[in-house]
Coordinates of C-alpha atoms in Angstrom, one line a residue:
Chain A
M1 CA 90.4 -13.7 190.9
P2 CA 88.9 -15.8 193.6
L3 CA 90.0 -15.1 197.2
P4 CA 92.2 -17.8 198.9
S5 CA 90.3 -19.9 201.4
V6 CA 92.1 -18.3 204.3
Y7 CA 90.2 -15.0 203.6
R8 CA 86.9 -16.6 202.7
E9 CA 86.8 -18.9 205.7
A10 CA 89.0 -17.4 208.4
L11 CA 88.0 -13.7 208.1
P12 CA 84.3 -14.2 208.8
V13 CA 85.1 -16.2 211.9
L14 CA 87.7 -13.7 213.1
L15 CA 85.2 -10.8 212.5
L16 CA 82.4 -12.6 214.3
S17 CA 84.5 -13.3 217.3
G18 CA 85.8 -9.7 217.0
L19 CA 82.2 -8.5 217.4
G20 CA 81.9 -10.5 220.6
L21 CA 85.2 -8.9 221.8
V22 CA 83.8 -5.4 221.0
L23 CA 80.8 -6.3 223.2
A24 CA 83.2 -7.3 226.0
G25 CA 85.0 -4.1 225.5
L26 CA 81.8 -2.0 225.6
L27 CA 80.9 -3.7 229.0
F28 CA 84.5 -3.0 230.3
Q29 CA 84.0 0.6 229.3
E30 CA 80.8 0.8 231.3
M31 CA 82.8 -0.3 234.4
E32 CA 84.5 3.1 234.6
G33 CA 82.7 4.1 237.8
I34 CA 83.2 0.9 239.7
L35 CA 86.9 0.8 238.5
R36 CA 87.3 4.2 240.0
R37 CA 85.7 3.2 243.3
T38 CA 87.5 -0.2 243.6
P39 CA 91.3 0.3 243.1
G40 CA 93.0 -2.9 242.1
L41 CA 90.0 -4.3 240.3
I42 CA 91.4 -3.5 236.8
V43 CA 94.4 -5.8 237.5
M44 CA 92.1 -8.8 237.7
V45 CA 90.2 -8.2 234.4
P46 CA 92.8 -9.6 232.0
V47 CA 93.7 -12.4 234.4
L48 CA 90.1 -13.7 234.9
I49 CA 89.4 -13.4 231.1
A50 CA 92.5 -15.5 230.3
L51 CA 91.6 -18.0 233.1
R52 CA 88.1 -18.4 231.7
G53 CA 89.7 -19.4 228.3
G54 CA 92.2 -21.7 230.0
V55 CA 89.7 -23.5 232.2
S56 CA 86.5 -23.6 230.1
G57 CA 88.2 -23.9 226.7
A58 CA 90.1 -26.9 228.0
M59 CA 86.9 -28.4 229.4
G60 CA 85.1 -27.9 226.0
A61 CA 88.0 -29.5 224.2
R62 CA 87.9 -32.5 226.7
M63 CA 84.2 -32.9 226.1
G64 CA 84.8 -33.0 222.4
S65 CA 87.5 -35.7 222.8
A66 CA 85.2 -37.7 225.2
I67 CA 82.4 -37.6 222.6
H68 CA 84.9 -38.8 219.9
M69 CA 86.0 -41.6 222.2
G70 CA 82.4 -42.6 222.9
L71 CA 82.8 -41.8 226.6
I72 CA 79.9 -39.3 226.4
E73 CA 77.0 -40.1 224.2
R74 CA 74.4 -37.9 222.5
R75 CA 71.6 -39.4 224.5
N76 CA 73.4 -39.2 227.8
L77 CA 75.6 -36.1 227.9
W78 CA 75.4 -35.7 231.6
N79 CA 77.1 -38.9 232.8
E80 CA 79.9 -39.7 235.3
E81 CA 82.7 -38.8 232.8
A82 CA 81.0 -35.4 232.2
H83 CA 80.7 -34.9 236.0
Q84 CA 84.4 -35.4 236.5
G85 CA 85.3 -32.9 233.8
V86 CA 82.8 -30.3 235.2
L87 CA 84.0 -30.9 238.8
A88 CA 87.6 -30.2 237.7
A89 CA 86.6 -27.0 235.8
V90 CA 84.6 -25.7 238.8
F91 CA 87.4 -26.5 241.3
L92 CA 90.0 -24.9 239.1
S93 CA 87.8 -21.8 238.6
L94 CA 87.3 -21.4 242.3
T95 CA 90.9 -21.9 243.5
L96 CA 92.6 -19.9 240.7
S97 CA 90.1 -17.0 240.9
A98 CA 90.8 -16.8 244.6
L99 CA 94.6 -16.9 243.8
T100 CA 94.0 -14.1 241.3
G101 CA 92.4 -11.9 244.1
V102 CA 95.3 -12.6 246.5
L103 CA 98.1 -12.0 243.9
G104 CA 96.1 -9.0 242.5
H105 CA 96.1 -7.3 246.0
F106 CA 99.7 -8.0 246.9
T107 CA 101.3 -7.0 243.6
T108 CA 99.2 -3.8 243.6
V109 CA 100.5 -3.0 247.2
L110 CA 104.0 -3.9 246.2
L111 CA 103.9 -1.4 243.3
G112 CA 102.8 1.3 245.8
L113 CA 99.3 1.6 244.2
P114 CA 96.1 1.8 246.2
S115 CA 94.1 -1.4 246.7
A116 CA 90.4 -1.9 247.7
G117 CA 91.8 -4.5 250.2
L118 CA 92.6 -8.2 250.2
G119 CA 89.2 -9.3 251.4
K120 CA 87.3 -7.3 248.8
L121 CA 89.5 -8.2 245.8
V122 CA 89.5 -11.9 246.8
L123 CA 85.7 -11.9 247.3
I124 CA 85.0 -10.2 243.9
A125 CA 87.5 -12.4 242.0
T126 CA 86.3 -15.7 243.6
V127 CA 82.6 -15.1 243.2
A128 CA 82.8 -13.6 239.7
G129 CA 85.3 -16.3 238.5
T130 CA 83.3 -19.2 239.9
V131 CA 79.9 -18.1 238.8
A132 CA 81.3 -17.4 235.3
G133 CA 82.8 -20.9 235.4
L134 CA 79.4 -22.4 236.4
L135 CA 77.5 -20.5 233.7
Q136 CA 80.2 -21.6 231.1
V137 CA 79.4 -25.2 232.0
G138 CA 75.8 -24.6 230.9
V139 CA 77.0 -22.8 227.7
T140 CA 79.3 -25.7 226.9
F141 CA 76.5 -28.3 227.1
A142 CA 74.2 -26.0 225.1
V143 CA 76.8 -25.7 222.4
L144 CA 77.4 -29.5 222.4
I145 CA 73.6 -30.2 222.1
L146 CA 73.3 -27.7 219.2
A147 CA 76.3 -29.2 217.5
F148 CA 74.8 -32.6 217.7
R149 CA 71.4 -31.4 216.4
R150 CA 73.1 -29.8 213.4
G151 CA 75.5 -32.7 212.8
L152 CA 78.6 -30.6 213.4
D153 CA 81.9 -31.8 214.8
P154 CA 82.0 -30.4 218.4
D155 CA 85.8 -29.8 217.9
N156 CA 85.1 -27.2 215.3
V157 CA 82.5 -25.2 217.1
T158 CA 83.1 -25.4 220.9
T159 CA 86.5 -23.5 221.1
P160 CA 85.6 -20.3 219.2
T161 CA 82.1 -20.1 220.7
L162 CA 83.3 -20.7 224.3
A163 CA 86.2 -18.2 224.0
T164 CA 83.9 -15.4 222.8
V165 CA 81.0 -16.1 225.3
G166 CA 83.6 -16.5 228.1
D167 CA 85.1 -13.1 227.6
I168 CA 81.7 -11.4 227.7
L169 CA 80.5 -13.5 230.7
T170 CA 83.6 -12.7 232.7
V171 CA 83.5 -9.0 232.2
L172 CA 79.7 -9.0 232.9
L173 CA 80.1 -10.9 236.2
L174 CA 83.1 -8.9 237.4
F175 CA 81.0 -5.8 236.8
L176 CA 77.9 -7.2 238.7
V177 CA 79.8 -8.7 241.6
A178 CA 82.0 -5.6 242.0
L179 CA 78.8 -3.5 242.1
L180 CA 77.3 -5.8 244.8
V181 CA 80.5 -5.8 246.9
G182 CA 81.4 -2.2 246.4
G183 CA 77.9 -0.8 246.5
I184 CA 75.8 0.8 243.8
P185 CA 76.3 4.6 244.0
Chain B
M1 CA 86.0 -46.3 237.3
T2 CA 85.8 -43.4 234.9
F3 CA 88.4 -42.5 232.2
Y4 CA 88.5 -38.9 233.4
R5 CA 89.1 -38.2 237.1
W6 CA 88.7 -34.6 238.3
T7 CA 91.8 -34.8 240.5
G8 CA 93.9 -36.0 237.6
I9 CA 92.6 -33.2 235.3
V10 CA 93.4 -30.6 238.1
Q11 CA 96.9 -32.0 238.7
Q12 CA 97.8 -31.8 235.0
S13 CA 96.2 -28.3 234.4
V14 CA 97.6 -26.4 237.4
P15 CA 101.2 -25.7 236.2
A16 CA 100.1 -24.1 232.9
L17 CA 97.2 -22.2 234.5
V18 CA 99.4 -20.7 237.3
F19 CA 101.8 -19.6 234.5
L20 CA 98.9 -18.0 232.7
V21 CA 97.7 -16.2 235.9
V22 CA 101.2 -14.8 236.5
F23 CA 101.7 -13.6 232.9
N24 CA 98.3 -12.0 232.8
L25 CA 98.9 -10.4 236.2
V26 CA 101.8 -8.5 234.6
A27 CA 99.3 -7.4 231.8
G28 CA 96.8 -6.4 234.6
Q29 CA 99.5 -4.3 236.4
I30 CA 100.4 -2.5 233.1
L31 CA 96.7 -1.5 232.9
N32 CA 96.7 -0.6 236.6
L33 CA 99.8 1.7 236.3
N34 CA 98.1 3.4 233.3
E35 CA 94.7 3.5 234.9
P36 CA 94.4 7.3 234.9
I37 CA 94.6 7.4 231.1
F38 CA 91.9 4.7 230.8
L39 CA 89.6 6.4 233.3
A40 CA 90.1 9.8 231.7
F41 CA 89.0 8.3 228.4
P42 CA 86.9 5.2 229.1
F43 CA 86.5 4.7 225.3
L44 CA 90.0 3.3 225.4
L45 CA 88.9 0.4 227.6
I46 CA 86.9 -1.0 224.7
L47 CA 90.1 -1.6 222.8
V48 CA 91.7 -3.9 225.5
P49 CA 89.8 -7.1 225.0
V50 CA 89.6 -6.5 221.2
I51 CA 93.4 -6.1 220.7
N52 CA 94.2 -9.0 223.0
G53 CA 91.6 -11.4 221.6
V54 CA 92.3 -10.6 217.9
G55 CA 96.0 -10.9 218.5
G56 CA 95.7 -14.4 219.9
N57 CA 93.0 -15.5 217.4
V58 CA 95.0 -14.8 214.2
G59 CA 98.1 -16.3 215.8
T60 CA 96.1 -19.5 216.5
V61 CA 94.7 -19.7 213.0
L62 CA 98.2 -19.3 211.6
G63 CA 99.5 -21.9 214.0
A64 CA 96.9 -24.4 213.1
R65 CA 97.5 -23.8 209.3
L66 CA 101.3 -24.2 209.7
T67 CA 100.9 -27.4 211.8
S68 CA 98.6 -29.0 209.2
G69 CA 101.0 -27.9 206.4
L70 CA 104.0 -29.4 208.2
Y71 CA 102.2 -32.7 208.8
T72 CA 100.8 -33.1 205.3
G73 CA 104.2 -32.2 203.8
S74 CA 103.0 -29.1 201.9
L75 CA 105.3 -26.9 204.0
S76 CA 108.9 -27.5 204.9
V77 CA 111.0 -26.4 207.9
R78 CA 112.9 -23.7 206.0
L79 CA 112.4 -20.0 206.2
T80 CA 113.0 -19.8 202.4
D81 CA 110.0 -22.1 201.8
R82 CA 107.5 -20.3 199.4
G83 CA 104.5 -21.8 201.1
L84 CA 105.6 -20.6 204.5
Q85 CA 106.2 -17.1 203.1
T86 CA 102.6 -17.1 201.7
Q87 CA 101.2 -18.2 205.0
I88 CA 103.0 -15.4 206.8
R89 CA 101.8 -12.8 204.2
D90 CA 98.2 -14.0 204.5
A91 CA 98.4 -13.9 208.4
L92 CA 99.7 -10.3 208.2
A93 CA 96.9 -9.3 205.8
L94 CA 94.3 -11.0 208.1
Y95 CA 95.5 -9.0 211.0
L96 CA 95.4 -5.7 209.1
L97 CA 91.9 -6.4 207.6
T98 CA 90.5 -7.5 211.0
F99 CA 91.8 -4.5 212.9
T100 CA 90.7 -2.1 210.2
L101 CA 87.1 -3.4 210.0
L102 CA 86.8 -3.6 213.8
A103 CA 88.2 -0.1 214.3
I104 CA 85.5 1.3 212.1
F105 CA 82.8 -0.8 213.9
I106 CA 84.1 0.2 217.4
Y107 CA 84.0 3.9 216.4
G108 CA 80.4 3.6 215.1
A109 CA 79.2 1.5 218.0
A110 CA 80.8 3.9 220.6
V111 CA 79.3 7.0 219.0
G112 CA 75.9 5.2 218.6
L113 CA 75.9 4.3 222.3
G114 CA 76.9 7.8 223.4
V115 CA 80.5 6.9 224.4
T116 CA 82.7 9.9 223.4
P117 CA 85.9 8.9 221.7
P118 CA 88.8 11.2 222.6
F119 CA 89.9 11.5 218.9
G120 CA 88.6 11.0 215.4
V121 CA 88.1 7.7 213.5
E122 CA 91.4 8.3 211.6
V123 CA 93.4 8.4 214.9
L124 CA 91.6 5.2 216.1
L125 CA 92.5 3.5 212.7
F126 CA 96.1 4.7 213.1
L127 CA 96.2 3.5 216.8
M128 CA 94.8 0.1 216.0
L129 CA 96.8 -0.5 212.9
T130 CA 100.1 0.6 214.5
T131 CA 99.5 -1.6 217.6
G132 CA 98.1 -4.4 215.4
L133 CA 101.1 -4.3 213.0
M134 CA 103.7 -4.5 215.9
L135 CA 101.6 -7.2 217.6
A136 CA 101.2 -9.1 214.4
G137 CA 105.0 -8.9 213.7
V138 CA 105.9 -10.4 217.0
L139 CA 103.1 -13.0 217.2
I140 CA 103.8 -14.2 213.7
L141 CA 107.5 -14.6 214.4
V142 CA 106.7 -16.4 217.7
T143 CA 104.2 -18.7 216.0
V144 CA 106.5 -19.6 213.1
A145 CA 109.5 -20.1 215.5
V146 CA 107.4 -22.4 217.9
A147 CA 105.9 -24.4 215.0
L148 CA 109.3 -25.0 213.2
L149 CA 111.3 -25.7 216.4
S150 CA 108.8 -28.0 218.0
F151 CA 108.1 -29.9 214.7
S152 CA 111.8 -30.3 213.9
R153 CA 112.3 -31.9 217.3
G154 CA 109.5 -34.4 216.8
L155 CA 107.1 -32.6 219.1
D156 CA 103.4 -31.8 218.2
P157 CA 103.2 -28.0 217.6
D158 CA 99.5 -28.0 218.4
N159 CA 100.4 -28.6 222.1
F160 CA 102.5 -25.4 222.3
I161 CA 101.2 -22.8 219.9
T162 CA 97.8 -22.0 221.4
P163 CA 98.9 -21.5 225.0
I164 CA 102.1 -19.6 224.1
V165 CA 100.5 -17.3 221.4
T166 CA 97.4 -16.4 223.4
T167 CA 99.3 -15.6 226.6
M168 CA 101.9 -13.5 224.7
G169 CA 99.0 -11.9 222.8
D170 CA 97.4 -10.8 226.1
L171 CA 100.6 -9.3 227.6
L172 CA 102.0 -7.8 224.4
G173 CA 98.6 -6.5 223.3
I174 CA 98.2 -4.4 226.5
A175 CA 101.9 -3.3 226.6
L176 CA 101.9 -2.1 222.9
L177 CA 98.5 -0.4 223.3
V178 CA 99.7 1.6 226.3
L179 CA 103.0 2.4 224.4
V180 CA 101.2 3.7 221.3
L181 CA 98.6 5.5 223.4
G182 CA 101.4 7.3 225.3
A183 CA 102.9 8.4 222.0
I184 CA 99.5 9.7 220.6
L185 CA 97.9 11.4 223.7

């Protein structure tokens, strides 16, 4: 009996993105020491991961639409329309990451839990979130160029790829920036 | 004058993104309140991005399939619809298959990398399948409800399902994981 298409087509994609998620989880697990030394850091992990999906996923989807509308062309991906989309994504990454740091600190204090401090949490969230956002712009264009070369519809490949890469990038940058701010033991 | 203006993109994205930050902050604080368990057994941190991500991914696949079915007329807006029941059954099977395979992979990867799991592979399977089953139940219900309600009101389900299901997946995934962990440990 042949398997229905939902298993043949959806399962491999789900498992592949699952492997990316396991990689993000393994990195998160490596953060044990810095999580211990930076109280409040753990609060920002799910927020910044979700934010990366919300900002960069939307940017990828917009680029796909722009290509379908002929606003961005294969020969000239980096035009004024693309600039506007990238500028919006970077601005949103910067401001909402900073907001995450502020809310992360105050909700932690409100719950009576220890916090590494407003300044530290805002600095870590803003730098990690913004740098991850900038790197994700590069990944988005790399995926678009690859999709064009292979004759794939960008709409089918950008969202799952960006979601998986975004999770890993966010945890990796939070880890590195927290180490830089909090000091390597 | 470009079609996209970064200020316009920012204005339209901010409300949904602030909503996403607030919801995920709740998820982050659930992690924060249970931080001692996660720091005692860093292995458990691996599960956080995996359970959240897979939860949202399967919900999104189901949502996309339901929407296409409703638009092409192969599904109808009735809970007694046979096609709808098949889609729900397939989504449930996808959840269980994905969680089972990833649980085995996580266990192997962790042991291979020298991360000590606090329990055997059978407990991890039980933990991921129990959390996954409850998460799947709620997310499938929400996806079906959002798809049927928005479609029957003449709205496009594609605009609602992804943000609602991924945000709920993040919050519920962490809440259920902590709940089941509390019962096991």
